[in-house]
């Protein structure tokens, strides 16, 4: 199936959802003189270069151009680097990540498995001799060394390329040093495995032993001549990698960091700054208790700084725990029914804010990302995320216009990234003392369309919703409905941002009223809202139905023709909707669905459902492949399209195959669309384009929608 070159599906795929060419990954120099960032050369260019903005003069220069550094050669990515990019959902090319020294004068990065360093003041880059493939290079705070991982060993080299050596080498093929294990990168938000000391004389280093983890095989049926890939996958209820932590000097001498790893096996977060001793956040396997520990780097001994317990689970948050410059503990906690920022033992926010992340900590305040708390939320605040300055004197909002905002800060310079409903893409402003001084240009393509979207709430539980109508629709004739949710943890879809709704708008323009609903379990409202799905994911479906029926009282929705589509958790939700509520949903598209939660990973699944052995009823109720999962009230069997990438190592294709087998055994009609060579994300341009077109064709066929 093909379409004209300039159609939305083609442009959406070619521009990677109109993200290429947009500046990202900002670092601000402590003196505020420079802002470092990544950006590709156009809206269709995947290769990111490293840029430096002079904040005083407003001039930009390229510090590292991947095409020049590689001499025009194509990139050669190692399996380890491909896995890292899959964990971070990175679809770009060229320089996709970098790290700097404290002064932000030296940057290091890996390119095609080779090690490079860039002098940010001079705007020059050079290759450093290093064994390949290089992963995650990071300069020491003083800029004199670069540490990196190659072939499972943690290595260090001088910033001029001298004295390259291994600090720790793996003892077996199952051991690695300096890398995050699968579930840390996929579920904990920890993509790193080593951390420099502020004095640049030693590092904290993770040792990962995958021996306890079960091995799975991922084959490419389209290429039977290729050997299957053998991967360690920690499925729910099975063994995790063994993670230990060491302090290691530049001479290779190491001291193990001691804590009760049997009780707290998860190393969730590490922080090491000049403000205090290294901090660790370690979690129990059931994630109902955790400790914040301070490390004595000379002896490896730890002392407890803070302990948390929760009857359901404890969430992890970006940027915390950490020390303030004065040595107070900064953390985010669920207290008094709200998600608050605490400095020391004192909460500095209350129910008015739902704190999401700590962005920066200075001597005067803490910069946070937050949305309106449950009591303050309403239609006017739906989908908004703002940046706030918080201290003992109160709370000040930094971002002003309605939308979704993030920030990076150092000293008196803040880089504010803002997306709004009425403007394509994101605007990047450089603020000095809170006042805009510069704008970082974006080369991203204009989508050429603006979503006709209304943000509102639906149902008795005030479920946040986005309602999109065809742009050429001006009548009162009820429209067939497409529910387009993610609907689960960590996946807020109802946001006050233009580009987030482009695909939904394209579906609407095909003749549908599109509804996106963020029910219980999704982030952004309150701890109770997020934790309501404990042991029962199916509440997500209840909220989709409640929101739909309430919205039909206000919008021209044809409830006799309702379909649902989704990916990953949203794919599971789409399958559940068709199987459990055929009275409401006439068709569904389940993309990369988790059909059997016992096949998903430990840290995510056990947080919400417990282990399969202890809570088999939770797994059975949330499964699509058990007898309970396939049961539904008497009624017709609704058409279901199952889409899955055969190379997916996160939600493996066994999920789709088991669902298809169960449906076939139950005599239920369905379609299966296998995507050869595709992982959990679909970066391939033709695949991404035709996948949209095939979905529309299926929906129109299933709902009896006539093509204009």
XYZ file of C-alpha atoms in Angstrom, residues 259-607:
349
model
C 23.747 -2.845 52.072
C 21.118 -5.515 52.642
C 20.882 -6.631 49.014
C 18.765 -9.632 49.961
C 16.052 -7.329 51.331
C 16.638 -4.438 48.910
C 17.893 -5.940 45.644
C 16.934 -3.047 43.346
C 19.531 -0.282 42.896
C 17.135 2.380 41.644
C 19.097 5.644 41.852
C 22.619 6.906 42.541
C 23.631 10.513 43.291
C 27.145 11.780 43.971
C 27.775 15.508 44.320
C 30.048 17.816 46.247
C 27.208 18.540 48.689
C 27.565 15.268 50.588
C 28.285 11.557 50.621
C 27.105 9.415 47.695
C 23.391 8.622 47.937
C 21.717 5.372 46.937
C 18.032 4.591 46.610
C 17.477 0.859 47.044
C 14.116 -0.886 46.816
C 12.624 -4.117 48.050
C 11.468 -6.452 45.323
C 7.801 -5.804 46.138
C 8.553 -2.034 45.912
C 6.627 -1.340 49.097
C 9.704 -0.328 51.055
C 12.884 1.498 50.145
C 15.907 3.069 51.777
C 17.939 6.169 50.979
C 21.491 5.353 52.016
C 24.621 7.494 52.343
C 27.869 5.767 51.382
C 31.276 6.121 53.016
C 33.423 5.916 49.863
C 36.521 4.961 51.857
C 35.027 1.885 53.526
C 31.917 1.100 51.467
C 29.770 1.219 54.613
C 26.296 2.743 54.330
C 24.042 4.530 56.772
C 20.322 5.085 56.441
C 19.289 8.648 55.671
C 15.592 8.010 55.095
C 13.173 5.082 54.826
C 9.823 4.869 53.021
C 6.995 2.354 53.110
C 3.716 2.190 51.192
C 0.889 -0.363 51.268
C 0.611 -0.418 47.468
C 3.930 0.654 45.904
C 6.579 3.366 45.944
C 7.183 5.285 42.742
C 10.529 6.466 41.415
C 11.005 10.072 40.309
C 13.573 11.784 38.079
C 16.190 13.867 39.862
C 15.772 12.499 43.383
C 16.943 11.702 45.947
C 19.766 14.224 46.002
C 21.491 16.657 48.348
C 20.853 20.383 48.337
C 24.005 22.557 48.337
C 23.527 22.974 52.095
C 23.441 19.203 52.606
C 19.695 18.690 53.072
C 18.002 15.669 51.554
C 15.710 16.493 48.614
C 13.034 13.952 47.721
C 9.536 13.541 46.303
C 7.048 11.688 48.471
C 3.374 10.717 48.686
C 2.165 12.367 51.873
C -1.297 13.375 53.003
C -2.859 12.178 49.757
C -0.616 14.434 47.658
C 2.698 14.096 45.829
C 4.958 16.639 47.478
C 8.476 18.006 47.371
C 10.318 17.593 50.655
C 13.604 19.258 51.600
C 15.044 17.913 54.793
C 12.054 16.532 56.658
C 9.761 19.383 55.656
C 7.283 19.211 52.754
C 7.488 22.450 50.762
C 4.424 21.791 48.608
C 0.934 20.523 49.344
C -2.229 19.379 47.613
C -2.146 22.263 45.125
C 0.665 20.596 43.139
C 1.313 17.065 41.904
C 5.120 17.046 41.740
C 6.603 14.933 38.948
C 10.360 15.556 38.881
C 13.157 17.619 40.366
C 14.925 19.537 37.591
C 17.577 21.455 39.537
C 18.532 22.260 43.130
C 20.268 25.524 44.029
C 21.123 27.247 47.280
C 17.962 29.338 46.957
C 15.284 27.015 45.580
C 14.330 23.762 43.923
C 13.163 23.723 40.303
C 10.427 21.128 39.778
C 8.049 19.853 37.138
C 4.458 19.555 38.371
C 0.829 19.488 37.355
C -2.197 20.709 39.255
C -3.149 18.594 42.235
C -6.397 16.646 42.282
C -8.275 19.375 44.133
C -7.077 22.107 41.788
C -7.518 20.114 38.565
C -10.327 20.860 36.139
C -11.001 21.454 32.480
C -8.842 24.585 32.536
C -5.816 22.644 33.866
C -6.325 19.407 31.930
C -3.133 18.194 30.307
C -0.892 20.970 31.585
C 2.561 20.473 33.118
C 4.474 23.486 34.414
C 7.869 24.389 35.847
C 7.938 25.869 39.354
C 10.494 27.379 41.693
C 9.948 26.139 45.246
C 11.522 27.232 48.518
C 10.483 27.861 52.107
C 8.879 31.152 51.110
C 6.461 29.560 48.662
C 5.895 28.434 45.089
C 6.454 30.478 41.917
C 5.464 29.302 38.436
C 8.237 29.815 35.887
C 6.300 28.741 32.773
C 3.378 31.017 32.049
C 1.488 30.024 28.907
C -0.865 27.010 29.099
C 0.921 23.892 27.904
C 3.541 21.277 28.733
C 6.878 22.615 29.931
C 10.249 21.306 30.996
C 13.509 22.999 31.947
C 17.248 22.646 32.476
C 19.036 25.137 34.709
C 22.470 26.120 35.950
C 23.212 29.311 37.839
C 20.981 32.137 36.663
C 20.333 30.608 33.206
C 17.323 28.389 32.534
C 16.484 26.659 29.276
C 12.683 26.443 29.134
C 11.152 23.992 26.639
C 7.461 24.726 26.012
C 4.793 22.974 23.977
C 1.299 24.449 23.628
C -1.914 23.515 21.846
C -1.838 26.458 19.446
C 1.782 26.147 18.259
C 3.476 23.248 16.427
C 6.457 21.583 18.071
C 8.225 23.076 21.069
C 9.699 26.519 21.679
C 13.042 26.688 23.455
C 13.778 29.887 25.354
C 16.920 30.814 27.253
C 16.006 32.728 30.406
C 18.424 34.741 32.495
C 17.129 35.650 35.940
C 13.731 34.498 34.729
C 13.616 36.815 31.703
C 13.738 35.490 28.102
C 16.951 36.501 26.329
C 17.403 33.996 23.480
C 15.472 31.420 21.513
C 17.087 28.220 20.224
C 15.796 27.672 16.675
C 14.113 24.449 15.681
C 14.513 22.939 12.228
C 11.559 20.575 12.695
C 9.000 20.524 9.918
C 5.647 22.174 10.379
C 3.028 19.407 10.318
C 0.805 21.544 8.097
C -2.214 20.785 10.257
C -3.532 21.864 13.629
C -5.530 19.504 15.826
C -9.169 20.405 16.390
C -8.994 19.258 19.988
C -10.953 19.988 23.137
C -9.466 19.064 26.508
C -12.131 18.191 29.027
C -13.169 15.618 31.632
C -15.621 12.758 31.360
C -17.532 10.470 33.691
C -18.181 10.533 37.403
C -14.458 10.205 38.121
C -13.646 13.237 35.919
C -11.398 11.273 33.586
C -9.114 13.637 31.619
C -10.093 13.481 27.942
C -9.139 14.919 24.576
C -11.921 15.037 21.968
C -10.925 15.531 18.325
C -13.366 16.157 15.473
C -12.643 16.210 11.722
C -11.308 19.596 10.717
C -13.978 19.898 8.016
C -16.816 18.758 10.286
C -19.445 21.428 10.964
C -22.612 19.376 11.273
C -24.544 17.632 14.009
C -24.555 14.172 12.423
C -23.189 11.687 14.975
C -19.773 10.356 13.987
C -18.293 6.889 14.477
C -15.939 6.943 17.449
C -12.315 5.890 17.731
C -10.980 5.571 21.270
C -7.230 6.193 21.055
C -5.753 5.617 24.535
C -2.557 4.477 26.142
C -4.423 4.284 29.420
C -1.729 2.949 31.719
C 1.123 3.896 34.061
C 3.741 6.394 32.835
C 1.753 7.117 29.672
C -0.149 10.390 29.861
C -1.772 11.040 26.459
C -4.124 13.903 27.326
C -1.668 16.778 27.203
C -1.960 20.442 26.254
C 0.533 20.121 23.399
C -0.060 20.519 19.655
C 2.033 17.683 18.192
C 0.863 15.101 20.702
C -2.521 14.993 18.953
C -1.445 14.925 15.305
C -2.017 11.218 14.682
C -5.351 11.318 16.477
C -6.347 14.301 14.328
C -5.396 12.449 11.152
C -7.651 9.578 12.215
C -10.399 12.104 12.966
C -10.029 13.550 9.471
C -10.788 10.104 8.061
C -14.331 10.495 9.395
C -14.129 9.694 13.107
C -14.665 11.469 16.380
C -11.499 10.513 18.266
C -11.474 10.302 22.063
C -8.299 9.993 24.127
C -8.994 9.214 27.778
C -6.466 8.963 30.635
C -8.169 6.807 33.243
C -7.011 5.564 36.607
C -3.412 4.388 36.561
C -2.202 7.158 34.263
C 0.093 9.844 35.725
C -0.567 13.419 36.604
C -3.461 13.682 39.056
C -2.852 12.169 42.495
C -1.165 9.167 44.123
C -4.563 7.579 44.776
C -5.521 7.952 41.092
C -2.330 6.265 39.936
C -2.477 3.487 42.533
C -6.152 2.596 42.072
C -5.178 -0.127 39.566
C -3.259 -2.127 42.176
C -3.897 -5.824 41.402
C -6.496 -4.900 38.772
C -5.514 -3.333 35.462
C -9.067 -3.786 34.149
C -10.200 -0.622 35.932
C -8.571 1.151 33.001
C -11.282 -0.238 30.719
C -14.059 0.821 33.077
C -12.834 4.407 32.869
C -12.699 4.325 29.062
C -16.354 3.259 28.954
C -17.498 5.749 31.603
C -15.765 8.639 29.857
C -17.161 7.634 26.467
C -20.758 7.411 27.668
C -20.542 10.768 29.435
C -18.938 12.542 26.459
C -21.735 11.250 24.219
C -24.101 13.532 26.139
C -22.126 16.562 24.944
C -20.648 15.573 21.592
C -22.140 14.004 18.434
C -20.839 10.470 19.063
C -22.415 7.433 17.400
C -22.220 4.863 20.183
C -23.347 2.107 17.817
C -20.011 2.414 15.986
C -17.142 2.576 18.476
C -13.628 1.220 17.868
C -10.432 1.364 19.911
C -6.743 1.323 19.014
C -3.608 1.352 21.140
C 0.036 0.323 21.412
C 1.798 -1.585 24.209
C -0.376 -1.079 27.326
C -2.828 0.628 24.987
C -2.711 -2.461 22.765
C -3.593 -4.639 25.745
C -6.406 -2.209 26.574
C -7.755 -2.395 23.017
C -7.761 -6.189 23.115
C -9.436 -6.179 26.520
C -12.117 -3.774 25.276
C -13.118 -5.954 22.333
C -13.072 -9.178 24.364
C -14.725 -7.955 27.575
C -17.045 -5.224 26.319
C -18.291 -6.185 22.834
C -21.510 -4.380 23.761
C -19.556 -1.110 23.548
C -16.612 -1.740 21.218
C -17.250 -2.971 17.679
C -13.597 -3.312 16.629
C -10.103 -3.020 18.041
C -6.484 -2.669 16.962
C -4.029 -4.121 19.483
C -0.474 -2.976 18.728
C 2.359 -4.808 20.526
C -0.096 -5.817 23.278
C 0.898 -7.376 26.593
C -1.562 -10.258 26.432
C -0.140 -12.375 29.263
C 1.356 -10.318 32.088
C 3.431 -13.262 33.324
C 5.520 -12.704 30.178
C 6.342 -9.093 31.079
C 9.250 -7.949 33.232
C 9.640 -8.090 37.003
C 9.991 -4.480 38.139
C 7.005 -3.166 36.166
C 4.579 -6.050 36.470
C 5.190 -6.981 40.087
C 4.757 -3.343 41.156
